[in-house]
Amino acid sequence: MHAKRGIPLAVTAALSAALLTPALTHAAEAVPRDDAPASATSAPSVTKVDVENGWTAKAAADYWTPKRMAAATSETSKGATPEGAAELKGNKAAYFRGTSTVGTFFYVKNGKKRFCSGSVINSPRKDVVLTAAHCTFGSTRSAFVPKYNGAAKNKAPYGTFAVNSWFRAKYDPKNKRTSSYDYAFARLATNRKGQRVQQATKAALTLTAAKGFKHKVTVMGYPNAKHNKNGRPIFCRTTTKRLAPYKQMRMSCAGFYGGTSGSPWVVGYNKRTGTGRVIGSLGGLDKGGPNHRISYAPAFGKFAFKLFAAAKK
């Protein structure tokens, strides 16, 4: 990855009233296969990774203080557009007040405090969250903070949730041929109030199979501090297309710097309730894209539901 060229985010007080709000349903048709490109190997097996002993709700809340959360940096930078390349046309991300169903994953890797984005997924146990798989390798002290806002007085309004277990594909994150499996689910402990994450947020996104690759989506996440010093969430509404030959989607929207890995790609987002149908999460080839203007996401298919089935047990 290369250093990114800073482009300020457009600031807005709230999401546009034009955000789509259709009813939530599971898509059952035309499920894309995840194992792309066509020459890639067959779908990998599910890997469960339990976290370190003693990592409890209290331990997570005690460790991830506001100061430590503010000091966390993104693991990836998403390099700048190559010098001399034509300026890409498209949307720009904007700040918004945030939503209870999207938040920040904090973790420690190689002694450094890191973060990615993530989202609450509707599940029977109400304790499952989605992020990018590349954010989970080698991580310790992992915790999820719904609706994190570094600029707010209460930066963790729903509490801090320790990760109990990770569920991801058994794949090599450096292998482009398997980059379409760059997503993972976390099973969380309760917060210090004894609430499961979906009980606390009172809302969740619905895991949904992507029907094809062209979708109108709302993408929400948290860019790194270099471009977002107050740790505020951003959103972008745009239309996706296929990243051929992979089973991945591509979007053009400026502002998705490092830290936005794991951002949910949501169809039918309802800004009032924070709900919608998640068909992908930011990641995949090049850990989610070559620069902040272009982002990728694996299109959820059969393996995503296999992985989710293991996580929600």
Short mmCIF file of C-alpha atoms in Angstrom, two decimals, residues 1-246:
data_model
loop_
_atom_site.label_atom_id
_atom_site.label_comp_id
_atom_site.label_asym_id
_atom_site.label_seq_id
_atom_site.Cartn_x
_atom_site.Cartn_y
_atom_site.Cartn_z
CA MET A 1 0.00 0.00 0.00
CA HIS A 2 1.10 3.54 -0.66
CA ALA A 3 0.58 6.76 1.27
CA LYS A 4 -2.80 8.30 0.55
CA ARG A 5 -3.49 11.68 -0.86
CA GLY A 6 -5.73 13.63 1.50
CA ILE A 7 -9.07 14.83 0.17
CA PRO A 8 -11.40 16.34 2.80
CA LEU A 9 -14.71 14.65 3.40
CA ALA A 10 -17.91 16.52 2.68
CA VAL A 11 -19.65 17.25 5.96
CA THR A 12 -23.36 16.87 6.43
CA ALA A 13 -25.59 17.08 9.47
CA ALA A 14 -27.68 14.03 8.64
CA LEU A 15 -28.34 11.43 6.02
CA SER A 16 -30.40 12.54 3.05
CA ALA A 17 -34.11 11.87 3.29
CA ALA A 18 -33.79 10.10 -0.01
CA LEU A 19 -32.26 6.99 1.57
CA LEU A 20 -34.25 3.94 0.56
CA THR A 21 -36.45 2.23 3.18
CA PRO A 22 -37.98 -0.97 1.82
CA ALA A 23 -38.95 -3.83 4.15
CA LEU A 24 -36.27 -6.29 5.21
CA THR A 25 -36.22 -9.69 3.50
CA HIS A 26 -33.70 -12.45 2.86
CA ALA A 27 -32.75 -12.73 -0.81
CA ALA A 28 -33.11 -16.33 -1.91
CA GLU A 29 -32.44 -16.15 -5.61
CA ALA A 30 -29.41 -16.01 -7.89
CA VAL A 31 -26.83 -16.49 -5.17
CA PRO A 32 -23.33 -15.70 -6.53
CA ARG A 33 -20.63 -18.23 -5.83
CA ASP A 34 -17.87 -16.89 -3.62
CA ASP A 35 -14.98 -18.83 -5.14
CA ALA A 36 -13.78 -16.41 -7.81
CA PRO A 37 -12.19 -15.97 -10.25
CA ALA A 38 -13.39 -19.06 -12.09
CA SER A 39 -9.93 -20.65 -11.98
CA ALA A 40 -9.70 -20.39 -8.20
CA THR A 41 -9.89 -23.39 -5.92
CA SER A 42 -13.17 -24.59 -4.40
CA ALA A 43 -14.70 -22.89 -1.37
CA PRO A 44 -12.52 -23.14 1.75
CA SER A 45 -13.55 -24.56 5.09
CA VAL A 46 -14.81 -22.55 8.05
CA THR A 47 -12.22 -21.67 10.67
CA LYS A 48 -13.18 -20.79 14.25
CA VAL A 49 -10.62 -18.88 16.30
CA ASP A 50 -11.24 -18.45 20.03
CA VAL A 51 -9.70 -15.40 21.67
CA GLU A 52 -7.35 -15.32 24.64
CA ASN A 53 -8.52 -16.45 28.09
CA GLY A 54 -9.64 -13.73 30.47
CA TRP A 55 -10.83 -11.36 27.75
CA THR A 56 -14.16 -10.41 29.31
CA ALA A 57 -16.59 -7.52 29.09
CA LYS A 58 -14.88 -5.85 32.05
CA ALA A 59 -11.40 -6.42 30.63
CA ALA A 60 -12.42 -4.97 27.26
CA ALA A 61 -14.06 -1.90 28.79
CA ASP A 62 -11.11 -1.33 31.12
CA TYR A 63 -8.53 -1.65 28.35
CA TRP A 64 -10.29 0.29 25.59
CA THR A 65 -10.45 3.65 27.29
CA PRO A 66 -11.39 6.75 25.25
CA LYS A 67 -7.69 7.64 25.07
CA ARG A 68 -6.68 4.24 23.70
CA MET A 69 -9.53 4.19 21.21
CA ALA A 70 -8.50 7.62 19.94
CA ALA A 71 -4.90 6.42 19.58
CA ALA A 72 -5.82 3.40 17.43
CA THR A 73 -4.79 3.55 13.77
CA SER A 74 -5.83 1.64 10.67
CA GLU A 75 -3.75 -1.33 9.58
CA THR A 76 -4.13 -0.52 5.88
CA SER A 77 -3.87 2.85 4.17
CA LYS A 78 -5.47 2.31 0.74
CA GLY A 79 -2.90 4.03 -1.48
CA ALA A 80 -3.49 7.19 -3.48
CA THR A 81 -4.53 7.31 -7.11
CA PRO A 82 -1.40 6.89 -9.29
CA GLU A 83 0.20 10.19 -10.23
CA GLY A 84 -1.06 11.43 -13.58
CA ALA A 85 -4.21 9.31 -13.50
CA ALA A 86 -7.43 11.00 -14.53
CA GLU A 87 -9.55 12.28 -11.65
CA LEU A 88 -12.32 9.81 -10.98
CA LYS A 89 -15.86 11.06 -11.06
CA GLY A 90 -18.31 9.89 -8.44
CA ASN A 91 -19.69 10.47 -5.00
CA LYS A 92 -17.87 11.73 -1.95
CA ALA A 93 -18.43 10.34 1.51
CA ALA A 94 -20.01 12.59 4.13
CA TYR A 95 -19.98 12.60 7.90
CA PHE A 96 -23.19 11.67 9.69
CA ARG A 97 -24.37 11.12 13.24
CA GLY A 98 -23.86 7.39 13.04
CA THR A 99 -26.14 4.44 13.59
CA SER A 100 -26.35 1.79 16.28
CA THR A 101 -25.87 -1.01 13.73
CA VAL A 102 -22.42 0.15 12.55
CA GLY A 103 -19.38 0.65 14.73
CA THR A 104 -15.66 0.20 15.20
CA PHE A 105 -13.61 -2.92 15.88
CA PHE A 106 -10.61 -2.14 18.06
CA TYR A 107 -7.76 -4.64 18.41
CA VAL A 108 -4.05 -4.97 19.11
CA LYS A 109 -1.67 -6.43 16.54
CA ASN A 110 2.10 -6.64 16.88
CA GLY A 111 1.88 -4.33 19.88
CA LYS A 112 -0.01 -1.59 18.00
CA LYS A 113 -3.57 -0.43 18.63
CA ARG A 114 -5.61 -0.84 15.44
CA PHE A 115 -9.17 -0.54 14.22
CA CYS A 116 -11.51 -1.54 11.41
CA SER A 117 -15.23 -1.02 10.83
CA GLY A 118 -18.01 -3.54 11.49
CA SER A 119 -21.77 -4.05 11.71
CA VAL A 120 -24.33 -5.85 13.85
CA ILE A 121 -25.98 -8.79 12.08
CA ASN A 122 -29.42 -10.09 13.00
CA SER A 123 -29.01 -13.48 14.67
CA PRO A 124 -30.97 -15.68 17.11
CA ARG A 125 -28.43 -15.17 19.91
CA LYS A 126 -28.14 -11.44 19.14
CA ASP A 127 -24.36 -11.53 19.45
CA VAL A 128 -22.91 -11.61 15.91
CA VAL A 129 -20.99 -8.84 14.15
CA LEU A 130 -19.50 -8.67 10.62
CA THR A 131 -16.14 -7.23 9.53
CA ALA A 132 -13.30 -7.86 7.06
CA ALA A 133 -11.33 -11.06 7.62
CA HIS A 134 -7.99 -9.32 7.09
CA CYS A 135 -8.70 -7.32 10.26
CA THR A 136 -8.81 -10.50 12.35
CA PHE A 137 -5.50 -12.24 11.59
CA GLY A 138 -3.10 -12.00 14.53
CA SER A 139 -5.41 -9.71 16.49
CA THR A 140 -5.69 -9.68 20.28
CA ARG A 141 -7.82 -7.67 22.71
CA SER A 142 -10.48 -7.36 20.02
CA ALA A 143 -13.64 -5.45 20.92
CA PHE A 144 -16.58 -3.90 19.09
CA VAL A 145 -18.03 -0.48 19.90
CA PRO A 146 -21.39 0.22 18.19
CA LYS A 147 -21.91 3.80 16.99
CA TYR A 148 -18.44 4.85 18.13
CA ASN A 149 -17.97 8.59 17.82
CA GLY A 150 -14.67 10.10 18.87
CA ALA A 151 -16.18 13.59 18.80
CA ALA A 152 -19.00 12.76 21.21
CA LYS A 153 -18.90 13.05 24.99
CA ASN A 154 -20.04 9.44 25.30
CA LYS A 155 -17.86 7.72 22.74
CA ALA A 156 -19.32 4.25 23.35
CA PRO A 157 -23.07 4.83 23.90
CA TYR A 158 -23.95 1.11 23.85
CA GLY A 159 -20.89 -0.17 25.64
CA THR A 160 -17.84 -2.20 24.65
CA PHE A 161 -18.23 -5.82 23.54
CA ALA A 162 -15.31 -8.24 23.81
CA VAL A 163 -14.86 -10.71 20.96
CA ASN A 164 -15.22 -14.32 22.13
CA SER A 165 -14.61 -16.05 18.79
CA TRP A 166 -13.85 -15.27 15.15
CA PHE A 167 -15.34 -17.20 12.23
CA ARG A 168 -13.64 -16.83 8.88
CA ALA A 169 -12.60 -18.77 5.80
CA LYS A 170 -9.42 -20.80 5.86
CA TYR A 171 -7.61 -18.76 3.22
CA ASP A 172 -4.46 -16.74 2.58
CA PRO A 173 -5.23 -12.99 2.79
CA LYS A 174 -2.24 -12.31 0.51
CA ASN A 175 -3.62 -14.53 -2.26
CA LYS A 176 -5.71 -12.58 -4.81
CA ARG A 177 -7.38 -15.79 -5.95
CA THR A 178 -9.06 -16.18 -2.57
CA SER A 179 -9.69 -12.50 -1.84
CA SER A 180 -13.44 -13.01 -2.31
CA TYR A 181 -13.45 -14.61 1.16
CA ASP A 182 -12.27 -11.47 2.93
CA TYR A 183 -15.07 -11.29 5.47
CA ALA A 184 -15.51 -12.67 8.98
CA PHE A 185 -18.05 -12.87 11.76
CA ALA A 186 -17.37 -12.29 15.44
CA ARG A 187 -19.33 -13.79 18.30
CA LEU A 188 -19.33 -11.26 21.12
CA ALA A 189 -19.54 -11.36 24.89
CA THR A 190 -22.08 -9.15 26.62
CA ASN A 191 -21.26 -5.59 27.65
CA ARG A 192 -20.76 -4.64 31.31
CA LYS A 193 -24.52 -4.28 31.71
CA GLY A 194 -24.99 -7.91 30.70
CA GLN A 195 -26.58 -6.99 27.36
CA ARG A 196 -25.89 -8.78 24.11
CA VAL A 197 -24.98 -6.42 21.31
CA GLN A 198 -28.30 -6.61 19.46
CA GLN A 199 -30.19 -6.18 22.72
CA ALA A 200 -28.24 -2.99 23.37
CA THR A 201 -28.54 -1.53 19.87
CA LYS A 202 -32.17 -2.67 19.41
CA ALA A 203 -31.46 -3.07 15.69
CA ALA A 204 -29.37 -5.11 13.27
CA LEU A 205 -28.67 -5.57 9.59
CA THR A 206 -29.95 -8.65 7.77
CA LEU A 207 -27.40 -10.86 6.02
CA THR A 208 -28.58 -11.17 2.42
CA ALA A 209 -27.25 -12.86 -0.69
CA ALA A 210 -26.22 -10.47 -3.45
CA LYS A 211 -28.27 -10.95 -6.61
CA GLY A 212 -25.75 -10.02 -9.25
CA PHE A 213 -23.29 -7.17 -8.78
CA LYS A 214 -25.17 -3.97 -9.59
CA HIS A 215 -26.87 -2.54 -6.51
CA LYS A 216 -27.81 0.79 -4.97
CA VAL A 217 -26.06 0.69 -1.62
CA THR A 218 -25.33 2.76 1.45
CA VAL A 219 -21.83 2.15 2.79
CA MET A 220 -20.87 3.29 6.30
CA GLY A 221 -17.58 3.16 8.18
CA TYR A 222 -14.75 4.90 10.01
CA PRO A 223 -11.71 6.35 8.17
CA ASN A 224 -8.34 6.62 9.91
CA ALA A 225 -7.38 9.55 12.11
CA LYS A 226 -5.13 11.14 9.48
CA HIS A 227 -8.23 12.01 7.49
CA ASN A 228 -10.78 11.91 10.32
CA LYS A 229 -9.15 13.24 13.49
CA ASN A 230 -12.35 13.13 15.54
CA GLY A 231 -13.17 9.51 14.76
CA ARG A 232 -16.54 10.24 13.20
CA PRO A 233 -18.53 7.87 10.96
CA ILE A 234 -19.05 8.49 7.25
CA PHE A 235 -21.57 7.26 4.70
CA CYS A 236 -21.92 7.15 0.95
CA ARG A 237 -24.86 6.25 -1.30
CA THR A 238 -23.80 4.92 -4.67
CA THR A 239 -24.30 2.19 -7.28
CA THR A 240 -21.99 -0.80 -7.50
CA LYS A 241 -20.75 -2.83 -10.42
CA ARG A 242 -18.73 -6.01 -10.78
CA LEU A 243 -15.01 -6.20 -10.15
CA ALA A 244 -14.30 -8.79 -12.84
CA PRO A 245 -13.25 -11.56 -12.84
CA TYR A 246 -13.80 -11.76 -9.08
#
